[in-house]
Each structure stands twice: as structure tokens, then as C-alpha cells.
């Protein structure tokens, strides 16, 4: 679907600062969202399946060996543990579940655990399955599909012109190759980035149009959480009205993608969560994030319901997976849901909890300096 605004129009919107002006922009983005997706939603949840000890130099991440921040760590989860967290996500009303690991790729042993975890989630829940496991070959992408993964997440992180400031060890071209391998395997793509890494407004628009060219099924928007000891640790959080404005701009540039707001939304948005939904979101990442805490399920569902959107738990069939709920239903009997009533609070199910399940390791030696951008 072509963009609804030009680069010049996007930059003009980006210069707006008045709340009334941004409100008009939000109304336009809301109309586009309703025209393309009706009242459907696409709510996600994740588990940090393997954390810490990453050799890469991504400047936003405390898991990097270059960061002076303490490293949050745990070993690869067993498939049964992945299933346990998936059942908690389903009980909270998530429509899909993502298994996330650190680094550029997985060992054969850890990759097999992702495959087996995927099979268990497909067999025993109604959740759609996603994976975010770094770079991969077309062979691995095909293996994921055979196991029951439907969508693979792999961000570009920032605009191509700013990317050297974000990472030098994970190449932008390598990210594009992984995305292409995912497409060739017949999987859906989930490709987005992080705002507030120091990029200019022009580079935000550049990234949005680059994403439009990639044409992903889903676009996750993350907001920097400045972490002391990381390359971007001294930045301020974004103004919440700026966040809302840029969500709306991205929606107008990429009108046909599923948009979700993920990491950093709690810290950056404050009281403007509902307005951010109206700016064009299809869903949010429910529950907790990779290394930080999130919101309560009832609060996340309420944001969408207040706008007349449908967050009902949707049936899916692991052996005959349906597409996103806006596309209708295929035949097939769905498995039973784990709980008849949706839970309202994370403590009512075994959600992924980074505050208790991550082991924070203090660095005893000064880490190497971040490589200089070329």
C-alpha cells in the first residue's frame, strides 16, 4: 500500500509542536487505521528466552559487552518453560507470542529449543507464533516455518544514514539479508526500530520510508530507555506528545502495516497511552519487556476498548494457523484456552518477569570502548 504523504509533508508534520496541531494529525491517522483494520487489534506478548553476554555493540542495549551497565543474564529457556510463559500471555488476552533471544544468531542446540518451544505453543495454545533470534539463513527460516512460526521479527533499528552510530558489529545489510530470507521462506515480517537514539527528524522520516520499501507485515515502534553505562545512556526520554506525533507520521507513511508500541512506552508516554493508540496502533506489547517491566493486562486492554476496538481473545489453530484476525477465519477446531476468564494482573499467571528471572551480573573489568562510527 503506497504512502499517504510525501517526504516533504512528513517533515512538515514533524515540525509541528502545538498540541492542537498534533491532535488534528492524530485524527487523520486514526481514520486511516480504522479504514484499513476496522475494530480489530493484534496484541503481542514476549518471553526473553536467552539474555545477556552479547558480543555486539548496539548502543542502546545493556546486554552488550561494550556497555558499562550491569548485564542482565539467563541461559536459554527449555521448551516447556517457553510454553508456560505463552500460556500466561494467552490468559492475559494476547493474540500472539514472541520468543526473543540476544545476539546475531543461535547455536544449533538453542535453535532446536526454539523449534520445540514453537511446536508446544502451536499444539497447546491459540496464540500466533513469532520469533526474534537474530540473523538467520533461508534454511533456518524454513525450519521455523515448519515448526509453526508465522512471523519473524528483525528490526532495522534506525535509518540507514544513522545506523553506523547505532552499531558497527551488526551490519545494516545483514539485517536486510535476514529479512529477505524470512520473506523467501514464506513467513511474515516484523520490522521496526527505536526512536530517540539521536537521529534527526529527517532521519526518522528516512527510516519510515525505508520501512515502507521493505513492506513488513508488522512495524514495532520502540522508544529508547536511556540506561546508564550504555552509549545512549545520557539521553533524555522523549516528550510524550512527540511520541504520539511520530506514531501518527509513521502510520501515514506505512498505512497497511500492523503497528505496535513496544519497549519504552511506559517510561516515555505517561498519560498519553490512549492518544498513542488513536495515532494508529493495532496493538501493544502486553506484559513485561526483555529487561524492563510493563503494564497490567487490564490497563492495556482498556486503552483499546475505550476507542471501540475489539481486544477479545481470538481463536487460532496451531495445525492450521489463521492470518491476522482482520483477514477472517479459516476452518479448524481451536484448542481450549487455558483460562475461561481473562486475567487482569500479571501476578495471576506466570508472566515473564525480568525483575525476578534475570540474574544481574556486575562487570568486574572495564569493557572495551564502543567502536567509532565509520
XYZ file of C-alpha atoms in Angstrom:
374
model
C 0.000 0.000 0.000
C 1.571 3.338 -1.024
C 2.398 6.058 1.475
C -0.288 8.662 2.004
C 2.113 11.559 2.458
C 5.336 12.690 0.801
C 8.710 13.173 2.435
C 8.106 16.938 2.480
C 4.687 16.537 4.120
C 6.133 14.151 6.710
C 8.852 16.662 7.587
C 6.249 19.414 7.868
C 4.246 17.287 10.297
C 7.477 16.562 12.168
C 7.978 20.274 12.787
C 4.604 20.655 14.483
C 4.729 21.235 18.234
C 1.280 22.539 19.150
C -1.000 20.032 20.836
C -3.964 21.114 18.716
C -1.963 20.597 15.511
C -0.831 17.169 16.692
C -4.431 16.374 17.615
C -5.532 17.022 14.018
C -2.723 14.761 12.778
C -3.831 12.029 15.191
C -7.401 12.228 13.863
C -6.134 11.673 10.329
C -4.021 8.698 11.418
C -6.986 7.269 13.352
C -9.152 7.448 10.249
C -6.506 5.577 8.231
C -6.173 2.929 10.927
C -9.952 2.355 11.028
C -10.249 2.251 7.223
C -7.602 -0.467 6.940
C -8.226 -2.563 10.045
C -11.703 -1.779 11.361
C -12.001 -2.545 15.059
C -9.517 -5.458 15.080
C -6.425 -5.496 17.264
C -3.209 -7.500 17.304
C -1.857 -7.754 20.849
C 1.550 -9.319 21.494
C 3.471 -10.683 24.425
C 7.047 -11.939 24.616
C 9.476 -14.018 26.599
C 13.160 -13.212 26.884
C 14.254 -16.747 26.010
C 18.001 -16.049 26.286
C 19.618 -12.937 27.713
C 22.975 -11.303 28.284
C 26.589 -11.763 27.259
C 26.098 -10.321 23.784
C 29.252 -9.665 21.744
C 27.680 -6.887 19.662
C 27.994 -3.136 20.217
C 24.384 -1.904 19.834
C 24.471 1.391 21.701
C 21.004 1.139 23.260
C 21.450 -2.277 24.883
C 22.737 -3.178 28.347
C 23.363 -6.752 27.173
C 26.261 -5.574 25.006
C 29.788 -6.428 26.171
C 30.697 -2.808 25.367
C 28.225 -1.396 27.904
C 29.414 -0.475 31.379
C 25.928 -1.256 32.678
C 25.424 -4.438 34.657
C 24.491 -7.317 32.368
C 21.059 -8.982 32.708
C 21.562 -12.692 32.051
C 19.951 -16.088 31.934
C 20.575 -19.210 29.906
C 18.336 -20.454 27.106
C 14.906 -21.466 28.369
C 13.723 -25.021 27.974
C 10.783 -25.593 25.591
C 8.437 -26.352 28.492
C 9.343 -23.026 30.102
C 8.586 -21.223 26.843
C 5.163 -22.879 26.776
C 4.467 -21.851 30.372
C 5.049 -18.191 29.555
C 2.967 -18.487 26.385
C 0.007 -19.790 28.377
C 0.289 -16.779 30.693
C 0.280 -14.465 27.668
C -2.843 -16.119 26.312
C -4.577 -15.837 29.651
C -3.912 -12.082 29.582
C -5.537 -11.685 26.166
C -2.507 -11.640 23.874
C -3.152 -12.746 20.303
C 0.449 -13.643 19.529
C 3.579 -14.671 21.391
C 7.210 -13.913 20.505
C 10.308 -15.850 21.591
C 13.277 -13.447 21.771
C 16.988 -14.162 22.162
C 20.090 -11.956 22.228
C 22.928 -11.789 19.728
C 23.345 -12.267 15.995
C 22.271 -15.909 15.992
C 21.774 -19.119 17.962
C 23.770 -22.304 18.401
C 22.276 -25.472 16.895
C 21.255 -26.619 20.381
C 19.497 -23.377 21.292
C 17.835 -23.174 17.876
C 16.362 -26.633 18.422
C 14.894 -25.431 21.718
C 13.168 -22.576 19.888
C 11.760 -25.045 17.360
C 10.467 -27.368 20.062
C 9.054 -24.471 22.081
C 7.245 -23.286 18.952
C 5.703 -26.729 18.424
C 4.442 -26.815 22.001
C 2.916 -23.333 21.742
C 1.251 -24.279 18.433
C -0.170 -27.501 19.858
C -1.334 -26.260 23.259
C -2.422 -22.629 22.807
C -4.398 -20.472 20.367
C -1.563 -17.972 20.058
C 0.064 -16.944 16.813
C 3.793 -17.591 16.987
C 6.679 -15.177 16.383
C 10.438 -15.453 16.800
C 13.192 -12.872 17.180
C 16.503 -14.732 17.144
C 18.955 -12.548 15.215
C 20.407 -13.182 11.781
C 19.394 -16.377 10.022
C 19.794 -18.297 6.798
C 16.936 -19.216 4.497
C 17.271 -22.811 5.767
C 16.689 -21.740 9.352
C 13.777 -19.547 8.318
C 12.194 -22.554 6.599
C 12.744 -24.664 9.730
C 10.954 -22.033 11.802
C 8.014 -22.103 9.429
C 7.816 -25.899 9.526
C 7.796 -25.795 13.330
C 4.862 -23.354 13.348
C 6.391 -19.871 13.477
C 4.289 -17.474 11.414
C 6.194 -14.215 11.749
C 9.841 -13.299 12.323
C 10.909 -10.072 13.991
C 14.158 -8.409 12.904
C 14.463 -4.641 13.281
C 16.489 -2.241 11.160
C 16.715 -0.155 14.388
C 17.257 3.228 12.696
C 17.627 4.996 9.365
C 20.361 3.655 7.119
C 22.187 7.020 7.292
C 22.227 6.978 11.119
C 22.746 3.255 11.599
C 26.579 3.448 11.952
C 26.009 5.379 15.191
C 23.835 2.529 16.491
C 26.016 -0.487 15.740
C 29.193 -1.343 13.847
C 29.326 -5.086 14.540
C 25.779 -5.835 13.303
C 25.674 -4.655 9.692
C 22.610 -2.944 8.258
C 22.972 -5.008 5.071
C 22.977 -8.173 7.162
C 19.657 -7.159 8.666
C 18.206 -6.739 5.181
C 19.505 -10.162 4.145
C 17.773 -11.787 7.107
C 14.513 -10.008 6.295
C 14.770 -11.230 2.705
C 15.436 -14.810 3.854
C 12.337 -14.634 6.045
C 10.225 -13.460 3.106
C 11.599 -16.173 0.826
C 10.600 -18.796 3.397
C 7.011 -17.573 3.172
C 6.955 -16.043 6.648
C 5.502 -12.712 7.684
C 7.960 -9.987 8.659
C 8.004 -7.765 11.731
C 10.438 -4.900 11.122
C 10.704 -1.622 13.008
C 13.146 0.355 15.091
C 13.869 2.596 18.048
C 13.131 6.300 18.269
C 15.287 8.791 20.192
C 18.729 7.327 19.559
C 19.963 10.759 18.499
C 18.611 10.636 14.965
C 17.303 13.829 13.350
C 13.666 14.316 12.314
C 14.855 13.882 8.725
C 16.339 10.513 9.641
C 13.109 9.414 11.338
C 11.276 10.146 8.111
C 14.037 8.366 6.193
C 13.577 5.265 8.366
C 9.802 5.313 7.884
C 10.141 5.379 4.093
C 12.833 2.682 4.222
C 10.390 0.527 6.191
C 7.718 1.287 3.614
C 10.043 -0.113 0.923
C 10.642 -3.269 2.989
C 6.850 -3.587 3.300
C 6.692 -5.602 6.545
C 3.517 -7.183 7.869
C 4.142 -5.591 11.249
C 6.023 -2.491 12.427
C 7.060 -2.392 16.097
C 7.974 1.046 17.434
C 10.318 1.130 20.412
C 11.283 4.173 22.467
C 14.726 4.482 23.981
C 15.017 3.793 27.686
C 18.314 5.544 28.497
C 20.379 3.105 30.559
C 23.401 4.379 32.461
C 26.545 2.797 31.111
C 25.295 2.405 27.537
C 26.250 4.588 24.575
C 22.902 6.411 24.640
C 22.522 6.338 28.408
C 22.695 10.103 28.892
C 19.817 10.958 26.554
C 16.522 12.269 27.917
C 13.302 10.332 27.385
C 11.055 11.619 24.606
C 8.310 14.144 25.203
C 5.067 12.102 25.089
C 3.471 14.463 22.544
C 6.491 13.910 20.294
C 5.966 10.159 20.618
C 2.298 10.469 19.618
C 3.171 12.746 16.689
C 5.744 10.342 15.254
C 3.474 7.321 15.597
C 0.894 9.192 13.507
C 3.509 10.180 10.909
C 4.720 6.593 10.600
C 1.112 5.417 10.223
C 0.555 7.783 7.289
C 3.783 6.665 5.628
C 3.084 2.933 6.133
C -0.741 2.731 6.155
C -1.068 -1.016 5.506
C 1.169 -2.418 8.258
C 0.194 -3.601 11.715
C 1.648 -1.096 14.186
C 2.506 -1.918 17.770
C 4.204 0.037 20.532
C 6.781 -1.968 22.440
C 9.763 -1.201 24.676
C 9.963 2.161 26.410
C 6.286 3.051 26.195
C 5.797 3.035 29.977
C 8.757 5.327 30.592
C 8.141 7.700 27.663
C 4.376 8.047 27.213
C 2.965 8.551 30.691
C -0.684 9.624 30.494
C -0.771 9.724 26.696
C -1.003 5.988 26.076
C -4.589 6.166 24.822
C -3.765 9.026 22.452
C -0.888 6.952 21.102
C -3.329 4.137 20.349
C -5.516 6.593 18.444
C -2.455 7.760 16.495
C -2.528 4.482 14.613
C -1.654 1.468 16.760
C -3.044 -2.019 16.168
C -1.656 -3.309 19.427
C 0.973 -3.065 22.131
C 3.424 -5.469 23.699
C 1.472 -6.770 26.689
C 3.145 -7.763 29.927
C 6.823 -7.159 30.518
C 9.611 -6.436 28.061
C 13.032 -8.024 27.614
C 14.682 -6.404 30.634
C 12.071 -3.919 31.930
C 8.610 -4.095 33.447
C 5.425 -3.313 31.528
C 1.779 -2.567 32.319
C -1.075 -4.637 33.705
C -3.156 -6.582 31.147
C -6.448 -4.927 32.138
C -4.934 -1.453 31.582
C -3.622 -2.387 28.141
C -6.941 -3.867 27.051
C -8.844 -0.841 28.388
C -6.848 1.585 26.199
C -8.191 -0.094 23.080
C -11.690 -0.844 24.339
C -12.251 2.835 25.204
C -11.812 3.602 21.496
C -14.321 0.934 20.479
C -11.686 -1.580 19.406
C -12.071 -5.323 19.847
C -9.437 -6.941 22.071
C -11.313 -10.228 22.538
C -9.170 -13.325 22.655
C -9.318 -14.728 19.128
C -9.376 -18.439 18.270
C -6.441 -19.776 16.328
C -5.499 -23.308 15.329
C -1.943 -24.493 15.749
C -2.116 -27.044 12.930
C -3.960 -24.713 10.548
C -2.843 -21.216 11.576
C -5.068 -18.323 10.635
C -3.758 -14.987 9.383
C -4.196 -11.779 11.340
C -7.754 -11.520 12.571
C -8.662 -8.720 10.157
C -8.483 -11.297 7.342
C -11.270 -13.541 8.667
C -11.232 -17.161 9.744
C -10.193 -20.459 8.256
C -11.783 -23.766 9.154
C -10.381 -25.752 12.033
C -11.155 -26.525 15.647
C -9.205 -24.378 18.083
C -7.564 -25.765 21.243
C -9.103 -24.904 24.598
C -7.905 -21.667 26.177
C -6.008 -22.005 29.481
C -8.443 -19.849 31.439
C -12.091 -19.091 30.757
C -11.791 -15.517 32.010
C -9.017 -13.147 31.030
C -6.661 -12.235 33.846
C -6.317 -8.579 34.815
C -2.996 -8.651 36.639
C 0.334 -10.240 35.814
C 0.541 -11.870 39.226
C -2.450 -14.044 38.272
C -0.353 -16.005 35.747
C 3.299 -16.908 35.319
C 4.309 -13.974 33.148
C 7.878 -13.410 32.067
C 9.283 -11.198 34.853
C 12.737 -9.658 34.306
C 12.850 -8.385 37.903
C 12.985 -11.941 39.231
C 14.029 -14.130 36.316
C 17.094 -12.207 35.158
C 20.390 -12.537 37.000
C 22.216 -9.198 37.001
C 25.956 -9.678 36.627
C 28.250 -6.827 37.622
C 31.182 -6.187 35.300
C 34.488 -6.572 37.138
C 36.604 -5.185 34.303
C 36.179 -2.033 32.268
C 34.518 -3.045 28.989
C 36.087 -2.134 25.640
C 35.177 1.277 24.244
C 32.384 1.455 21.721
C 33.867 1.384 18.189
C 33.807 4.727 16.417
C 31.299 5.147 13.611
C 32.951 4.902 10.213
